[in-house]
Amino acid sequence: MFDSLSSRLEGAIKKIRGKGRLTEADVDEILKEIRTALLEADVNVGVVRNVVARIREQTIGVALSQALDPSQQVVKIVNQELTAMLGGETLKITYASRPPTVVLMAGLQGSGKTTNSAKLARWFKSQGRQPLLVGADLQRPAAVEQLRTLGRQIDVPVFSEPGDPVATATRGLAEARRLGKDVLIVDTAGRLSIDAEMMEQVRQISANIEPDYTFLVIDAMTGQDAVGVAEAFHATLAIDGVIMSKLDGDARGGAALSVKEVIGRPIAFASTGEKLTEFEQFHPDRMAGRILGMGDMLTLIEQAEQAFEKDQAEAAAEKLLEGEFTLDDFLEQMQQLKKMGPLGNILGMMPGMPKELKGAQIGDDELKPVEAIIRSMTAEERRKPEIINGSRRNRIAVGSGTSVAQVTQLVKQFGEMQKMMKRMGGAMGMGRSGKKGKQKGGKASKGKRGGGMLGMPNIPGGLPNMPGMPNIPGMPGLPSGFPGSK
Amino acid sequence: MEWIYLALVALVLVFGIGVLVLNRRRSPELTDERTSEIVRPPRPAVEPRPMSGPDTSTGTAVLEPSAPESAAPEIQPEAEVEAEPAVAAEVEPETYERPSFTSRMSKARSALTGAFLGIRSRAGITDSSFDDLEEALLRADVGVRVTDELLGGLRARVKSKEITTPDALLDALRVEMTGRLEGADRELHLVPGEPGSPNVWLFVGVNGVGKTTTIGKVGALQRSEGRTVLMAAGDTFRAAAAEQLLTWAERSGAEFVRGAEGGDPSSVIFDGVERAAARDIDLVLADTAGRLHTKSNLMDELRKVRRVAAKGAGRVTEVLLVIDATTGQNGLTQARQFGDALLSDDTGVGLTGVVLTKLDGSAKGGIVFAIETELGIPVKLVGLGETIGDLVPFDPGQFIGALFAES
Ligand SMILES: Nc1nc2c(ncn2[C@@H]2O[C@H](COP(=O)(O)OP(=O)(O)O)[C@@H](O)[C@H]2O)c(=O)[nH]1
Ligand SMILES: [Mg+2]
């Protein structure tokens, strides 16, 4: 999501990389770039002005001090400012001592309140809670019907009555008490922040149900208006946190940065896709790290060098290109990778990773099922996954606590990956001196549907181009082949 | 050999995570199942107003019929959907009071108001005047590029002493901006006549921008001009999306075709077109599921919807991108990507226009200025609220005027 923002910032800083000292003109130039980058990312104009002023002050200091490596210093300053902007800790949900914990959802029309109400309900369920949803959007045609359908999908009851939204919300609270539900989520109609009547209505809903949490749902694609909207809703409802929706697109998410700065409330959850599972708590610190670390190949390589055993890694790479890379090898490399720290951070540092991966909050457990599947295979199966038949598949699924479909998928895609690697190995003369993969990864598989190769087909072109290039254009290929992006 | 590490890291991450965590959202495979059902509006019996020459009051251009497109539909309905006596044309269309563009838009203080006060309060034109203008344009989501361009031109004219007073500066900006929006074709195109060859207007856009609502409004407008309309619920993805559209079909007296939830949208559209053709309905309004322009499988799906809509008797005469006025700089990317995805081989055009919704809010929708001037896609309609009559033709003068309004 913050993709282009960080690449623009990187671009700005690149210009002064290697300069011995900074002149005032250099500083102006960088700041102009940074300003444009932020504005193009939809960061609010006022916020940009403040941030740029702060960066200027410090950068001038660097210029004057004639520090040794000014570009590094500037990077540091920008980093600090961005971190501060996004800042804060993950919003921790505490539950009301007298249940239910009441959550009110508010926002503009079309921001995604209904879907996110259901996603939030699902999230509470995953925390061992028993939510009740209330459909108090009696305005938009079929909004309640939509919520009911979603409720069925996640097996959460939905309460709603036609008529008055304030009454429905209030009755919903009584209903939650009666049913012994411990979380109540009230979906409301979308409204314009300047619609006095509608704002008064939601204020009344809030006064009646006394929410423990009021979340403002904001579309990640929102422009300059986000700040005004957030201020207005905050003034009426006292917002506790923001839910950013549609973070799976390529919007640069400047609204996210700005809202925090202006109303002082954190982004609590991020919605990263249309599936009800695509919803996570937002970790500002992680996100900041990711924005800043993005494309930070050198750090990545450094970390990798420390984590991976050198000989093993080389051997593995060779096998890879010869198509002899087994699931055992994969497992081994995975262990090495784990030493590199949180997966989310590693992802953030990989340039050209699929947006779906970057935008998503990848937890450290995400690789567990893959690991479990491989570990449930016999040594022979790991060497020759093609022998895995129906009954073996069942055994592996049971053993690893996954589904047969997952096992099948893993085996199939591993097979395809092997083939691909082998082809690439051939093309590169075993990759030993493989500096130049000719083809541009990105184009190669674009438009080809299916295949399910997880972007692997594209790596060949991308990776060999990387060595020792701090400003690597990235692995252009990865995104297009990735499942989520097709 | 650093790249080895990268290769391994990438491998583990992409393969490991990709396999199990992120699955394909939905597969747009075409199923041949015909699951559409047809719902009919209530029918008072009144003669429809005959369709004739261009009706300038609503901005709908009626074009000369073009040669019918080649036949060979991509999909053949397996079973003919039950045909009932045609009715749709006979509902007495209500007329709705249309809101005035400026009255709705100026509900919120104009983004430029503060800036103007500042600029006018100065005796001459200074750097601060330009800073104020720049900030105001940026706040309206006009974007850095366009703003730089606009102000660059003005700076030169100030330098050459062509512009000397604050008032002249503001006027010049207004004229410049309005000028850039002049001359675009903002008509909604309808090819008349030829019974059995309905026009198809396709509505596309990201989630929640107001596609379905706009279809409801457009349907009502077209009905009030005496045309017969069919709404096709091509959003088979979002829960209860078809119910939402059905409500609008009932409100506007349009016929309605839906498919199974989760079904193939192009077959719903295809059914809609066939149905309309069979009943001599003039216009099919095709709804589609909201989608992010970054999801290529969903863009493929849309491409197919367009193709299928034109394969049989239908002619796709409008492909409208719906954009929400709150949209920031991403709007430009949206327009570009949807345009590319929907590019027609015949006409070489992707999107035929933009509908700008929610202009009744505090957002100014400045991104459409960039979309129109940079991509050449005309803004055709403006949404000014949630009720059936809240739709007006886009008027550049009023749009810029509302940006500039000093209320
Ligand atoms: N205020 C306002 N709200 C609108 C306008 N157009 C649509 N909406 C609202 O935006 C929300 C999303 O609209 P919908 O048609 O469902 O969007 P879709 O997902 O693109 O089909 C609904 O609550 C609509 O009532 C408009 O012009 N002004
Ligand atoms: Mg819709």
PDB file of C-alpha atoms in Angstrom, chain A residues 301-427:
ATOM      1  CA  ILE A 301      21.210  -9.206   2.459  1.00  0.00           C
ATOM      2  CA  GLU A 302      23.103  -8.477   5.616  1.00  0.00           C
ATOM      3  CA  GLN A 303      20.523 -10.179   7.693  1.00  0.00           C
ATOM      4  CA  ALA A 304      20.323 -13.079   5.321  1.00  0.00           C
ATOM      5  CA  GLU A 305      24.063 -13.528   5.371  1.00  0.00           C
ATOM      6  CA  GLN A 306      23.930 -13.817   9.093  1.00  0.00           C
ATOM      7  CA  ALA A 307      20.983 -16.123   9.183  1.00  0.00           C
ATOM      8  CA  PHE A 308      21.807 -18.550   6.409  1.00  0.00           C
ATOM      9  CA  GLU A 309      24.728 -20.922   6.551  1.00  0.00           C
ATOM     10  CA  LYS A 310      26.824 -19.855   3.650  1.00  0.00           C
ATOM     11  CA  ASP A 311      27.779 -23.282   2.324  1.00  0.00           C
ATOM     12  CA  GLN A 312      24.308 -24.600   2.750  1.00  0.00           C
ATOM     13  CA  ALA A 313      22.783 -21.663   1.007  1.00  0.00           C
ATOM     14  CA  GLU A 314      25.062 -22.015  -1.961  1.00  0.00           C
ATOM     15  CA  ALA A 315      24.422 -25.696  -2.170  1.00  0.00           C
ATOM     16  CA  ALA A 316      20.724 -25.081  -1.971  1.00  0.00           C
ATOM     17  CA  ALA A 317      20.837 -22.487  -4.705  1.00  0.00           C
ATOM     18  CA  GLU A 318      22.689 -24.852  -6.936  1.00  0.00           C
ATOM     19  CA  LYS A 319      20.175 -27.601  -6.348  1.00  0.00           C
ATOM     20  CA  LEU A 320      17.464 -25.140  -6.997  1.00  0.00           C
ATOM     21  CA  LEU A 321      18.740 -24.326 -10.427  1.00  0.00           C
ATOM     22  CA  GLU A 322      19.303 -27.933 -11.255  1.00  0.00           C
ATOM     23  CA  GLY A 323      15.763 -28.754 -10.345  1.00  0.00           C
ATOM     24  CA  GLU A 324      16.904 -30.979  -7.519  1.00  0.00           C
ATOM     25  CA  PHE A 325      15.684 -28.842  -4.735  1.00  0.00           C
ATOM     26  CA  THR A 326      13.621 -31.056  -2.459  1.00  0.00           C
ATOM     27  CA  LEU A 327      11.071 -30.287   0.162  1.00  0.00           C
ATOM     28  CA  ASP A 328      13.737 -31.165   2.690  1.00  0.00           C
ATOM     29  CA  ASP A 329      15.923 -28.412   1.335  1.00  0.00           C
ATOM     30  CA  PHE A 330      13.004 -26.108   1.404  1.00  0.00           C
ATOM     31  CA  LEU A 331      12.327 -26.901   5.029  1.00  0.00           C
ATOM     32  CA  GLU A 332      15.951 -26.307   5.869  1.00  0.00           C
ATOM     33  CA  GLN A 333      16.016 -22.925   4.179  1.00  0.00           C
ATOM     34  CA  MET A 334      12.826 -22.011   5.891  1.00  0.00           C
ATOM     35  CA  GLN A 335      14.441 -22.583   9.245  1.00  0.00           C
ATOM     36  CA  GLN A 336      17.264 -20.284   8.244  1.00  0.00           C
ATOM     37  CA  LEU A 337      14.842 -17.649   7.123  1.00  0.00           C
ATOM     38  CA  LYS A 338      13.095 -17.724  10.447  1.00  0.00           C
ATOM     39  CA  LYS A 339      16.293 -16.595  12.085  1.00  0.00           C
ATOM     40  CA  MET A 340      16.019 -13.384  10.191  1.00  0.00           C
ATOM     41  CA  GLY A 341      13.252 -12.128  12.394  1.00  0.00           C
ATOM     42  CA  PRO A 342       9.583 -11.386  11.886  1.00  0.00           C
ATOM     43  CA  LEU A 343       8.321 -12.381   8.483  1.00  0.00           C
ATOM     44  CA  GLY A 344       6.468  -9.148   8.055  1.00  0.00           C
ATOM     45  CA  ASN A 345       9.674  -7.200   8.276  1.00  0.00           C
ATOM     46  CA  ILE A 346      11.476  -9.407   5.831  1.00  0.00           C
ATOM     47  CA  LEU A 347       8.647  -9.008   3.400  1.00  0.00           C
ATOM     48  CA  GLY A 348       8.824  -5.295   3.803  1.00  0.00           C
ATOM     49  CA  MET A 349      12.445  -5.294   2.830  1.00  0.00           C
ATOM     50  CA  MET A 350      11.955  -7.306  -0.305  1.00  0.00           C
ATOM     51  CA  PRO A 351      11.583  -5.004  -3.224  1.00  0.00           C
ATOM     52  CA  GLY A 352       9.034  -5.923  -5.809  1.00  0.00           C
ATOM     53  CA  MET A 353       7.144  -8.272  -3.605  1.00  0.00           C
ATOM     54  CA  PRO A 354       3.542  -8.762  -4.586  1.00  0.00           C
ATOM     55  CA  LYS A 355       1.325  -6.041  -3.235  1.00  0.00           C
ATOM     56  CA  GLU A 356      -0.838  -8.657  -1.655  1.00  0.00           C
ATOM     57  CA  LEU A 357       2.038  -9.664   0.511  1.00  0.00           C
ATOM     58  CA  LYS A 358       3.204  -6.212   1.323  1.00  0.00           C
ATOM     59  CA  GLY A 359      -0.200  -4.935   2.240  1.00  0.00           C
ATOM     60  CA  ALA A 360      -1.037  -7.919   4.341  1.00  0.00           C
ATOM     61  CA  GLN A 361       0.097  -8.173   7.880  1.00  0.00           C
ATOM     62  CA  ILE A 362       1.978 -11.384   7.771  1.00  0.00           C
ATOM     63  CA  GLY A 363       2.297 -12.975  11.153  1.00  0.00           C
ATOM     64  CA  ASP A 364       5.102 -15.287  12.125  1.00  0.00           C
ATOM     65  CA  ASP A 365       2.804 -18.259  12.251  1.00  0.00           C
ATOM     66  CA  GLU A 366       1.918 -18.068   8.614  1.00  0.00           C
ATOM     67  CA  LEU A 367       4.499 -20.579   7.559  1.00  0.00           C
ATOM     68  CA  LYS A 368       3.443 -23.084  10.162  1.00  0.00           C
ATOM     69  CA  PRO A 369       0.959 -25.013   8.050  1.00  0.00           C
ATOM     70  CA  VAL A 370       3.504 -25.362   5.267  1.00  0.00           C
ATOM     71  CA  GLU A 371       6.035 -26.604   7.726  1.00  0.00           C
ATOM     72  CA  ALA A 372       3.551 -28.960   9.327  1.00  0.00           C
ATOM     73  CA  ILE A 373       2.656 -30.469   5.971  1.00  0.00           C
ATOM     74  CA  ILE A 374       6.245 -31.088   5.017  1.00  0.00           C
ATOM     75  CA  ARG A 375       7.055 -32.503   8.410  1.00  0.00           C
ATOM     76  CA  SER A 376       4.189 -34.942   8.122  1.00  0.00           C
ATOM     77  CA  MET A 377       5.737 -36.411   4.985  1.00  0.00           C
ATOM     78  CA  THR A 378       8.060 -39.346   4.986  1.00  0.00           C
ATOM     79  CA  ALA A 379      11.646 -38.849   3.861  1.00  0.00           C
ATOM     80  CA  GLU A 380      10.804 -40.452   0.568  1.00  0.00           C
ATOM     81  CA  GLU A 381       7.806 -38.249   0.028  1.00  0.00           C
ATOM     82  CA  ARG A 382       9.874 -35.180   0.633  1.00  0.00           C
ATOM     83  CA  ARG A 383      12.368 -36.277  -1.951  1.00  0.00           C
ATOM     84  CA  LYS A 384       9.769 -37.358  -4.447  1.00  0.00           C
ATOM     85  CA  PRO A 385       6.526 -35.567  -3.792  1.00  0.00           C
ATOM     86  CA  GLU A 386       5.106 -37.017  -6.989  1.00  0.00           C
ATOM     87  CA  ILE A 387       4.550 -40.346  -5.220  1.00  0.00           C
ATOM     88  CA  ILE A 388       2.024 -38.734  -2.932  1.00  0.00           C
ATOM     89  CA  ASN A 389      -1.293 -40.332  -3.769  1.00  0.00           C
ATOM     90  CA  GLY A 390      -4.752 -40.094  -2.276  1.00  0.00           C
ATOM     91  CA  SER A 391      -4.170 -42.097   0.856  1.00  0.00           C
ATOM     92  CA  ARG A 392      -0.803 -40.516   1.522  1.00  0.00           C
ATOM     93  CA  ARG A 393      -2.397 -37.145   1.074  1.00  0.00           C
ATOM     94  CA  ASN A 394      -5.023 -37.980   3.643  1.00  0.00           C
ATOM     95  CA  ARG A 395      -2.415 -39.142   6.077  1.00  0.00           C
ATOM     96  CA  ILE A 396      -0.376 -35.988   5.623  1.00  0.00           C
ATOM     97  CA  ALA A 397      -3.382 -33.742   6.001  1.00  0.00           C
ATOM     98  CA  VAL A 398      -4.417 -35.471   9.189  1.00  0.00           C
ATOM     99  CA  GLY A 399      -0.897 -35.522  10.515  1.00  0.00           C
ATOM    100  CA  SER A 400      -0.364 -31.855   9.886  1.00  0.00           C
ATOM    101  CA  GLY A 401      -3.808 -30.693  10.856  1.00  0.00           C
ATOM    102  CA  THR A 402      -4.416 -29.197   7.449  1.00  0.00           C
ATOM    103  CA  SER A 403      -6.767 -30.064   4.654  1.00  0.00           C
ATOM    104  CA  VAL A 404      -6.222 -32.435   1.793  1.00  0.00           C
ATOM    105  CA  ALA A 405      -6.691 -29.559  -0.584  1.00  0.00           C
ATOM    106  CA  GLN A 406      -3.859 -27.692   1.063  1.00  0.00           C
ATOM    107  CA  VAL A 407      -1.578 -30.660   0.773  1.00  0.00           C
ATOM    108  CA  THR A 408      -2.499 -31.112  -2.859  1.00  0.00           C
ATOM    109  CA  GLN A 409      -1.876 -27.477  -3.567  1.00  0.00           C
ATOM    110  CA  LEU A 410       1.492 -27.500  -1.919  1.00  0.00           C
ATOM    111  CA  VAL A 411       2.656 -30.574  -3.759  1.00  0.00           C
ATOM    112  CA  LYS A 412       1.413 -29.327  -7.078  1.00  0.00           C
ATOM    113  CA  GLN A 413       2.949 -25.946  -6.785  1.00  0.00           C
ATOM    114  CA  PHE A 414       6.189 -27.308  -5.532  1.00  0.00           C
ATOM    115  CA  GLY A 415       6.337 -29.472  -8.610  1.00  0.00           C
ATOM    116  CA  GLU A 416       5.714 -26.541 -10.856  1.00  0.00           C
ATOM    117  CA  MET A 417       8.270 -24.484  -9.084  1.00  0.00           C
ATOM    118  CA  GLN A 418      10.851 -27.190  -9.533  1.00  0.00           C
ATOM    119  CA  LYS A 419      10.229 -27.329 -13.229  1.00  0.00           C
ATOM    120  CA  MET A 420      10.463 -23.621 -13.513  1.00  0.00           C
ATOM    121  CA  MET A 421      13.681 -23.468 -11.584  1.00  0.00           C
ATOM    122  CA  LYS A 422      15.172 -26.129 -13.707  1.00  0.00           C
ATOM    123  CA  ARG A 423      14.309 -24.283 -16.860  1.00  0.00           C
ATOM    124  CA  MET A 424      15.768 -21.160 -15.443  1.00  0.00           C
ATOM    125  CA  GLY A 425      18.885 -23.006 -14.357  1.00  0.00           C
ATOM    126  CA  GLY A 426      19.328 -24.217 -17.892  1.00  0.00           C
ATOM    127  CA  ALA A 427      18.892 -20.764 -19.302  1.00  0.00           C
TER     128      ALA A 427
END
